[in-house]
Amino acid sequence: MLKRVAAAAIGGVVAVGAVPLVLSAVGFTSAGIAASSVAAKMMSAAAIANGGGVTAGSLVATLQSVGAAGLSTSSNILLGSAGSALGAWLGNSKKATPSPPPAEPRAEKDQSPGENEPQVEPPKTPLKSEKHEK
């Protein structure tokens, strides 16, 4: 139970803490979109697709807003709850049970005749090149 609670807490903290780090890493910073970043390429593609401007409410505009101002309190609560649920679920997962031991050999009376007899190959006759001449 304690493991599950700890995993839920860690999941919530990681989910909330990772958003600003990831957005900053791809170029959505508090100072704007970083030059030559993934965010700059996204903004360029969005502007080209929309005839020169980025549409309000688009993915690029929303990510820039979050990168500049951060998430709202309600968004942080929602994100933390989702991260906690995922963490609790992962913390509750169990390792796969080991497979059962192999079956023991059957008693001789259960075996059909000739079932476990070793198979012996007849001796091979030597090839002509293998014969030694005297």
XYZ file of N, CA, C and O in Angstrom:
536
model
N 0.817 -1.185 0.000
C 0.000 0.000 0.000
C 0.864 1.253 0.000
O 0.596 2.195 -0.724
N 1.910 1.247 0.825
C 2.803 2.399 0.909
C 3.530 2.618 -0.415
O 3.741 3.763 -0.826
N 3.868 1.519 -1.075
C 4.543 1.610 -2.369
C 3.639 2.306 -3.386
O 4.083 3.134 -4.172
N 2.369 1.978 -3.346
C 1.410 2.564 -4.281
C 1.224 4.066 -4.022
O 1.151 4.860 -4.945
N 1.161 4.454 -2.755
C 1.012 5.864 -2.401
C 2.249 6.651 -2.826
O 2.147 7.752 -3.387
N 3.421 6.084 -2.591
C 4.661 6.749 -2.984
C 4.736 6.894 -4.499
O 5.134 7.951 -5.014
N 4.333 5.864 -5.225
C 4.351 5.922 -6.687
C 3.371 6.973 -7.198
O 3.657 7.691 -8.166
N 2.217 7.098 -6.543
C 1.232 8.104 -6.936
C 1.781 9.507 -6.708
O 1.629 10.395 -7.559
N 2.430 9.727 -5.568
C 3.003 11.047 -5.272
C 4.108 11.397 -6.265
O 4.162 12.521 -6.784
N 4.953 10.446 -6.546
C 6.042 10.680 -7.501
C 5.473 10.950 -8.891
O 5.934 11.853 -9.599
N 4.463 10.191 -9.280
C 3.839 10.404 -10.592
C 3.254 11.798 -10.731
O 3.401 12.451 -11.766
N 2.591 12.277 -9.698
C 2.007 13.616 -9.731
C 3.056 14.702 -9.824
O 2.942 15.648 -10.609
N 4.115 14.576 -9.031
C 5.190 15.572 -9.046
C 5.911 15.577 -10.391
O 6.193 16.642 -10.957
N 6.192 14.405 -10.916
C 6.887 14.320 -12.206
C 6.027 14.912 -13.320
O 6.519 15.653 -14.174
N 4.739 14.610 -13.313
C 3.857 15.125 -14.368
C 3.806 16.649 -14.349
O 3.917 17.297 -15.393
N 3.660 17.236 -13.184
C 3.575 18.698 -13.077
C 4.935 19.339 -13.351
O 5.032 20.356 -14.028
N 5.997 18.744 -12.850
C 7.333 19.315 -13.014
C 7.919 19.142 -14.396
O 8.768 19.934 -14.822
N 7.475 18.134 -15.122
C 8.061 17.856 -16.432
C 7.574 18.819 -17.510
O 8.303 19.085 -18.468
N 6.381 19.351 -17.376
C 5.814 20.207 -18.431
C 6.693 21.419 -18.729
O 7.072 21.631 -19.886
N 7.073 22.223 -17.743
C 7.919 23.371 -18.073
C 9.279 22.964 -18.629
O 9.811 23.630 -19.522
N 9.826 21.886 -18.124
C 11.133 21.434 -18.605
C 11.069 20.982 -20.062
O 11.930 21.333 -20.872
N 10.054 20.214 -20.391
C 9.916 19.718 -21.762
C 9.630 20.870 -22.723
O 10.233 20.959 -23.801
N 8.732 21.771 -22.335
C 8.423 22.904 -23.203
C 9.650 23.784 -23.428
O 9.902 24.238 -24.544
N 10.408 24.011 -22.385
C 11.626 24.805 -22.516
C 12.650 24.091 -23.393
O 13.338 24.726 -24.198
N 12.736 22.785 -23.271
C 13.703 22.013 -24.062
C 13.392 22.062 -25.549
O 14.304 22.061 -26.379
N 12.114 22.117 -25.911
C 11.774 22.172 -27.340
C 11.703 23.602 -27.870
O 11.539 23.804 -29.069
N 11.848 24.609 -26.976
C 11.958 25.979 -27.439
C 10.846 26.920 -27.051
O 10.867 28.089 -27.441
N 9.859 26.472 -26.294
C 8.793 27.353 -25.811
C 9.221 27.903 -24.453
O 8.968 27.305 -23.421
N 9.915 29.050 -24.452
C 10.474 29.599 -23.219
C 9.640 30.775 -22.725
O 8.763 31.277 -23.440
N 9.962 31.243 -21.521
C 9.244 32.391 -20.963
C 9.561 33.676 -21.728
O 8.791 34.630 -21.693
N 10.671 33.710 -22.447
C 11.050 34.887 -23.233
C 10.519 34.821 -24.668
O 10.736 35.731 -25.449
N 9.838 33.726 -25.011
C 9.327 33.564 -26.373
C 9.867 32.294 -26.995
O 10.493 31.472 -26.323
N 9.661 32.175 -28.284
C 10.124 30.977 -28.987
C 11.611 31.126 -29.294
O 12.040 32.136 -29.856
N 12.391 30.115 -28.908
C 13.839 30.140 -29.114
C 14.154 29.925 -30.594
O 13.526 29.105 -31.274
N 15.122 30.685 -31.075
C 15.532 30.573 -32.480
C 16.133 29.197 -32.755
O 16.780 28.595 -31.897
N 15.907 28.693 -33.954
C 16.446 27.409 -34.428
C 16.046 26.230 -33.543
O 16.801 25.278 -33.396
N 14.891 26.292 -32.945
C 14.419 25.205 -32.085
C 13.267 24.467 -32.775
O 12.786 24.882 -33.827
N 12.841 23.407 -32.158
C 11.681 22.671 -32.655
C 10.460 23.584 -32.641
O 9.639 23.575 -33.573
N 10.349 24.415 -31.608
C 9.226 25.346 -31.508
C 9.237 26.336 -32.672
O 8.180 26.665 -33.225
N 10.417 26.803 -33.056
C 10.522 27.741 -34.183
C 10.090 27.076 -35.484
O 9.405 27.686 -36.316
N 10.468 25.824 -35.646
C 10.058 25.088 -36.857
C 8.548 24.858 -36.862
O 7.896 24.956 -37.904
N 7.978 24.566 -35.688
C 6.524 24.390 -35.589
C 5.801 25.690 -35.916
O 4.804 25.692 -36.642
N 6.326 26.806 -35.411
C 5.702 28.099 -35.658
C 5.790 28.464 -37.144
O 4.821 28.974 -37.719
N 6.913 28.178 -37.757
C 7.078 28.462 -39.183
C 6.097 27.640 -40.013
O 5.448 28.162 -40.926
N 5.972 26.359 -39.686
C 5.049 25.498 -40.429
C 3.607 25.958 -40.239
O 2.817 25.971 -41.205
N 3.252 26.364 -39.024
C 1.894 26.838 -38.761
C 1.616 28.138 -39.503
O 0.524 28.334 -40.050
N 2.594 29.025 -39.547
C 2.422 30.301 -40.248
C 2.284 30.082 -41.750
O 1.435 30.709 -42.405
N 3.074 29.192 -42.303
C 2.983 28.904 -43.749
C 1.626 28.285 -44.070
O 0.989 28.642 -45.050
N 1.177 27.373 -43.208
C -0.106 26.700 -43.443
C -1.284 27.660 -43.340
O -2.309 27.455 -43.992
N -1.140 28.715 -42.558
C -2.245 29.652 -42.352
C -2.074 30.951 -43.127
O -2.709 31.950 -42.809
N -1.204 30.970 -44.095
C -1.043 32.157 -44.933
C -0.274 33.285 -44.273
O -0.484 34.455 -44.591
N 0.605 32.992 -43.351
C 1.477 34.008 -42.789
C 1.302 34.288 -41.316
O 2.111 35.004 -40.736
N 0.302 33.789 -40.664
C 0.105 34.051 -39.239
C -0.230 32.781 -38.491
O -0.683 31.801 -39.068
N 0.006 32.803 -37.197
C -0.322 31.660 -36.345
C -1.706 31.910 -35.764
O -1.963 32.942 -35.155
N -2.584 30.963 -35.959
C -3.965 31.093 -35.499
C -4.037 31.038 -33.981
O -3.390 30.207 -33.347
N -4.837 31.946 -33.405
C -5.052 31.929 -31.954
C -5.752 30.622 -31.573
O -6.671 30.176 -32.253
N -5.285 30.006 -30.506
C -5.879 28.754 -30.060
C -5.264 27.524 -30.709
O -5.650 26.402 -30.376
N -4.334 27.732 -31.653
C -3.684 26.579 -32.285
C -2.716 25.933 -31.300
O -2.441 26.470 -30.218
N -2.187 24.797 -31.660
C -1.257 24.081 -30.797
C -0.034 24.945 -30.484
O 0.391 25.037 -29.326
N 0.530 25.584 -31.500
C 1.719 26.415 -31.297
C 1.394 27.576 -30.355
O 2.161 27.883 -29.439
N 0.263 28.232 -30.554
C -0.123 29.362 -29.703
C -0.354 28.916 -28.264
O 0.073 29.585 -27.315
N -0.986 27.767 -28.086
C -1.249 27.256 -26.738
C 0.047 26.880 -26.029
O 0.248 27.219 -24.854
N 0.941 26.182 -26.740
C 2.216 25.791 -26.132
C 3.061 27.017 -25.791
O 3.737 27.044 -24.761
N 3.024 28.053 -26.651
C 3.765 29.275 -26.351
C 3.195 29.965 -25.111
O 3.929 30.456 -24.273
N 1.898 29.962 -24.993
C 1.257 30.556 -23.815
C 1.658 29.822 -22.542
O 1.992 30.437 -21.526
N 1.654 28.506 -22.594
C 2.046 27.706 -21.433
C 3.540 27.894 -21.150
O 3.955 28.009 -19.988
N 4.356 27.958 -22.201
C 5.790 28.165 -22.008
C 6.091 29.515 -21.404
O 7.007 29.663 -20.587
N 5.327 30.544 -21.765
C 5.576 31.896 -21.270
C 5.006 32.105 -19.863
O 5.667 32.673 -19.001
N 3.788 31.664 -19.627
C 3.112 31.967 -18.360
C 2.982 30.764 -17.442
O 2.637 30.923 -16.271
N 3.213 29.580 -17.929
C 3.027 28.374 -17.122
C 1.577 27.920 -17.166
O 0.725 28.554 -17.782
N 1.318 26.819 -16.528
C -0.032 26.278 -16.489
C -0.842 26.947 -15.379
O -0.292 27.363 -14.361
N -2.125 26.996 -15.568
C -3.002 27.535 -14.528
C -3.088 26.537 -13.375
O -2.703 25.377 -13.504
N -3.601 26.983 -12.270
C -3.733 26.117 -11.100
C -4.615 24.915 -11.403
O -4.283 23.782 -11.047
N -5.727 25.150 -12.091
C -6.619 24.030 -12.407
C -5.939 23.042 -13.355
O -6.121 21.829 -13.227
N -5.138 23.549 -14.288
C -4.415 22.652 -15.191
C -3.365 21.846 -14.434
O -3.166 20.658 -14.710
N -2.687 22.485 -13.489
C -1.713 21.763 -12.670
C -2.382 20.680 -11.826
O -1.845 19.587 -11.668
N -3.555 20.986 -11.296
C -4.287 19.989 -10.497
C -4.699 18.812 -11.369
O -4.531 17.644 -10.995
N -5.213 19.114 -12.547
C -5.628 18.051 -13.467
C -4.435 17.209 -13.906
O -4.496 15.972 -13.909
N -3.349 17.862 -14.259
C -2.148 17.149 -14.685
C -1.564 16.323 -13.537
O -1.152 15.176 -13.741
N -1.543 16.892 -12.340
C -1.049 16.149 -11.177
C -1.907 14.944 -10.857
O -1.397 13.888 -10.489
N -3.210 15.097 -11.015
C -4.115 13.963 -10.769
C -3.884 12.847 -11.770
O -3.847 11.662 -11.408
N -3.722 13.218 -13.019
C -3.460 12.202 -14.049
C -2.120 11.519 -13.799
O -1.998 10.293 -13.919
N -1.100 12.287 -13.448
C 0.207 11.699 -13.137
C 0.161 10.806 -11.919
O 0.804 9.752 -11.880
N -0.618 11.215 -10.918
C -0.768 10.386 -9.712
C -1.471 9.075 -10.027
O -1.090 8.014 -9.529
N -2.503 9.150 -10.842
C -3.230 7.924 -11.214
C -2.316 6.981 -11.982
O -2.293 5.768 -11.723
N -1.549 7.525 -12.910
C -0.618 6.692 -13.677
C 0.457 6.113 -12.758
O 0.801 4.932 -12.857
N 0.991 6.937 -11.853
C 2.001 6.454 -10.914
C 1.468 5.361 -10.011
O 2.148 4.365 -9.752
N 0.234 5.534 -9.519
C -0.371 4.508 -8.659
C -0.589 3.221 -9.425
O -0.352 2.121 -8.910
N -1.018 3.344 -10.651
C -1.236 2.148 -11.472
C 0.073 1.423 -11.732
O 0.154 0.206 -11.609
N 1.127 2.186 -12.080
C 2.425 1.565 -12.322
C 3.011 1.002 -11.028
O 3.676 -0.034 -11.046
N 2.778 1.682 -9.902
C 3.289 1.213 -8.618
C 2.586 -0.038 -8.125
O 3.120 -0.776 -7.316
N 1.387 -0.281 -8.623
C 0.617 -1.455 -8.210
C 0.856 -2.652 -9.116
O 0.425 -3.749 -8.809
N 1.520 -2.434 -10.247
C 1.728 -3.549 -11.174
C 2.649 -4.578 -10.527
O 3.585 -4.247 -9.818
N 2.349 -5.817 -10.768
C 3.113 -6.902 -10.175
C 3.961 -7.555 -11.241
O 3.618 -7.562 -12.419
N 5.054 -8.126 -10.799
C 5.916 -8.840 -11.725
C 5.206 -10.125 -12.150
O 4.394 -10.674 -11.425
N 5.558 -10.599 -13.314
C 4.963 -11.822 -13.821
C 5.321 -12.995 -12.896
O 6.438 -13.088 -12.393
N 4.361 -13.857 -12.684
C 4.620 -15.016 -11.835
C 5.536 -15.977 -12.576
O 5.427 -16.138 -13.794
N 6.443 -16.610 -11.855
C 7.353 -17.541 -12.523
C 6.587 -18.739 -13.076
O 5.550 -19.134 -12.543
N 7.100 -19.283 -14.137
C 6.434 -20.437 -14.746
C 6.594 -21.653 -13.831
O 7.558 -21.757 -13.074
N 5.654 -22.586 -13.909
C 5.739 -23.776 -13.046
C 6.945 -24.623 -13.429
O 7.428 -24.558 -14.560
N 7.450 -25.422 -12.490
C 8.605 -26.269 -12.810
C 8.221 -27.287 -13.884
O 7.050 -27.621 -14.054
N 9.211 -27.767 -14.623
C 8.905 -28.737 -15.675
C 8.304 -30.010 -15.093
O 8.569 -30.372 -13.953
N 7.489 -30.656 -15.887
C 6.825 -31.879 -15.446
C 7.862 -32.973 -15.211
O 8.866 -33.061 -15.915
N 7.588 -33.785 -14.201
C 8.501 -34.879 -13.909
C 8.311 -35.992 -14.929
O 7.228 -36.159 -15.492
N 9.365 -36.763 -15.177
C 9.233 -37.854 -16.160
C 8.189 -38.865 -15.705
O 8.013 -39.106 -14.517
N 7.524 -39.435 -16.679
C 6.493 -40.421 -16.357
C 7.129 -41.725 -15.905
O 8.263 -42.031 -16.240
N 6.365 -42.483 -15.162
C 6.835 -43.800 -14.727
C 6.932 -44.709 -15.941
O 6.258 -44.514 -16.946
N 7.785 -45.732 -15.843
C 8.012 -46.605 -16.991
C 6.750 -47.320 -17.438
O 6.580 -47.610 -18.596
N 5.853 -47.599 -16.523
C 4.643 -48.316 -16.905
C 3.732 -47.459 -17.781
O 2.914 -47.968 -18.512
N 3.881 -46.097 -17.705
C 3.059 -45.205 -18.511
C 3.598 -45.014 -19.926
O 2.917 -44.481 -20.782
N 4.833 -45.424 -20.172
C 5.454 -45.191 -21.469
C 5.098 -46.307 -22.442
O 4.961 -47.456 -22.083
N 4.946 -45.923 -23.667
C 4.704 -46.947 -24.673
C 6.035 -47.602 -25.032
O 7.090 -47.016 -24.878
N 5.986 -48.834 -25.528
C 7.224 -49.553 -25.808
C 8.053 -48.825 -26.866
O 7.547 -48.338 -27.858
N 9.347 -48.726 -26.587
C 10.274 -48.111 -27.530
C 10.279 -46.592 -27.491
O 10.966 -45.963 -28.282
N 9.542 -45.984 -26.566
C 9.427 -44.527 -26.548
C 10.714 -43.851 -26.098
O 11.111 -42.845 -26.661
N 11.348 -44.376 -25.070
C 12.549 -43.732 -24.554
C 13.813 -44.543 -24.827
O 14.810 -44.360 -24.160
N 13.798 -45.422 -25.775
C 14.985 -46.191 -26.092
C 15.923 -45.321 -26.900
O 15.499 -44.576 -27.781
N 17.213 -45.394 -26.604
C 18.152 -44.580 -27.376
C 18.181 -45.021 -28.826
O 18.066 -46.197 -29.135
N 18.311 -44.059 -29.679
C 18.359 -44.384 -31.098
C 19.821 -44.468 -31.509
O 20.569 -43.506 -31.390
N 20.193 -45.639 -31.981
C 21.576 -45.891 -32.365
C 21.639 -46.002 -33.872
O 20.858 -46.711 -34.487
N 22.577 -45.273 -34.442
C 22.759 -45.354 -35.896
C 23.674 -46.528 -36.212
O 24.631 -46.804 -35.485
N 23.397 -47.222 -37.299
C 24.285 -48.326 -37.676
C 25.655 -47.768 -38.071
O 25.761 -46.631 -38.503
N 26.698 -48.539 -37.895
C 28.029 -48.037 -38.255
C 28.090 -47.731 -39.751
O 27.501 -48.415 -40.577
N 28.809 -46.684 -40.066
C 28.936 -46.261 -41.466
C 30.093 -47.010 -42.106
O 31.145 -47.197 -41.499
N 29.876 -47.400 -43.317
C 30.959 -48.054 -44.046
C 31.904 -46.990 -44.561
O 31.467 -45.923 -45.012
N 33.187 -47.223 -44.500
C 34.134 -46.204 -44.950
C 34.037 -45.994 -46.457
O 33.747 -46.915 -47.216
N 34.261 -44.766 -46.859
C 34.283 -44.438 -48.279
C 35.580 -44.950 -48.869
O 36.555 -45.207 -48.169
N 35.631 -45.049 -50.173
C 36.813 -45.575 -50.833
C 38.046 -44.730 -50.531
O 39.133 -45.229 -50.378
N 37.860 -43.432 -50.389
C 39.007 -42.564 -50.121
C 39.524 -42.715 -48.708
O 40.648 -42.349 -48.410
N 38.729 -43.300 -47.842
C 39.123 -43.464 -46.450
C 39.825 -44.794 -46.198
O 40.412 -45.013 -45.154
N 39.777 -45.714 -47.139
C 40.439 -47.011 -46.964
C 41.939 -46.834 -47.079
O 42.446 -46.057 -47.878
N 42.628 -47.531 -46.236
C 44.087 -47.458 -46.265
C 44.614 -48.663 -47.055
O 44.249 -49.789 -46.786
N 45.435 -48.374 -47.983
C 46.013 -49.471 -48.781
C 47.361 -49.842 -48.186
O 48.134 -48.993 -47.797
N 47.673 -51.176 -48.154
C 48.959 -51.635 -47.630
C 49.740 -52.331 -48.676
O 49.356 -52.916 -49.575
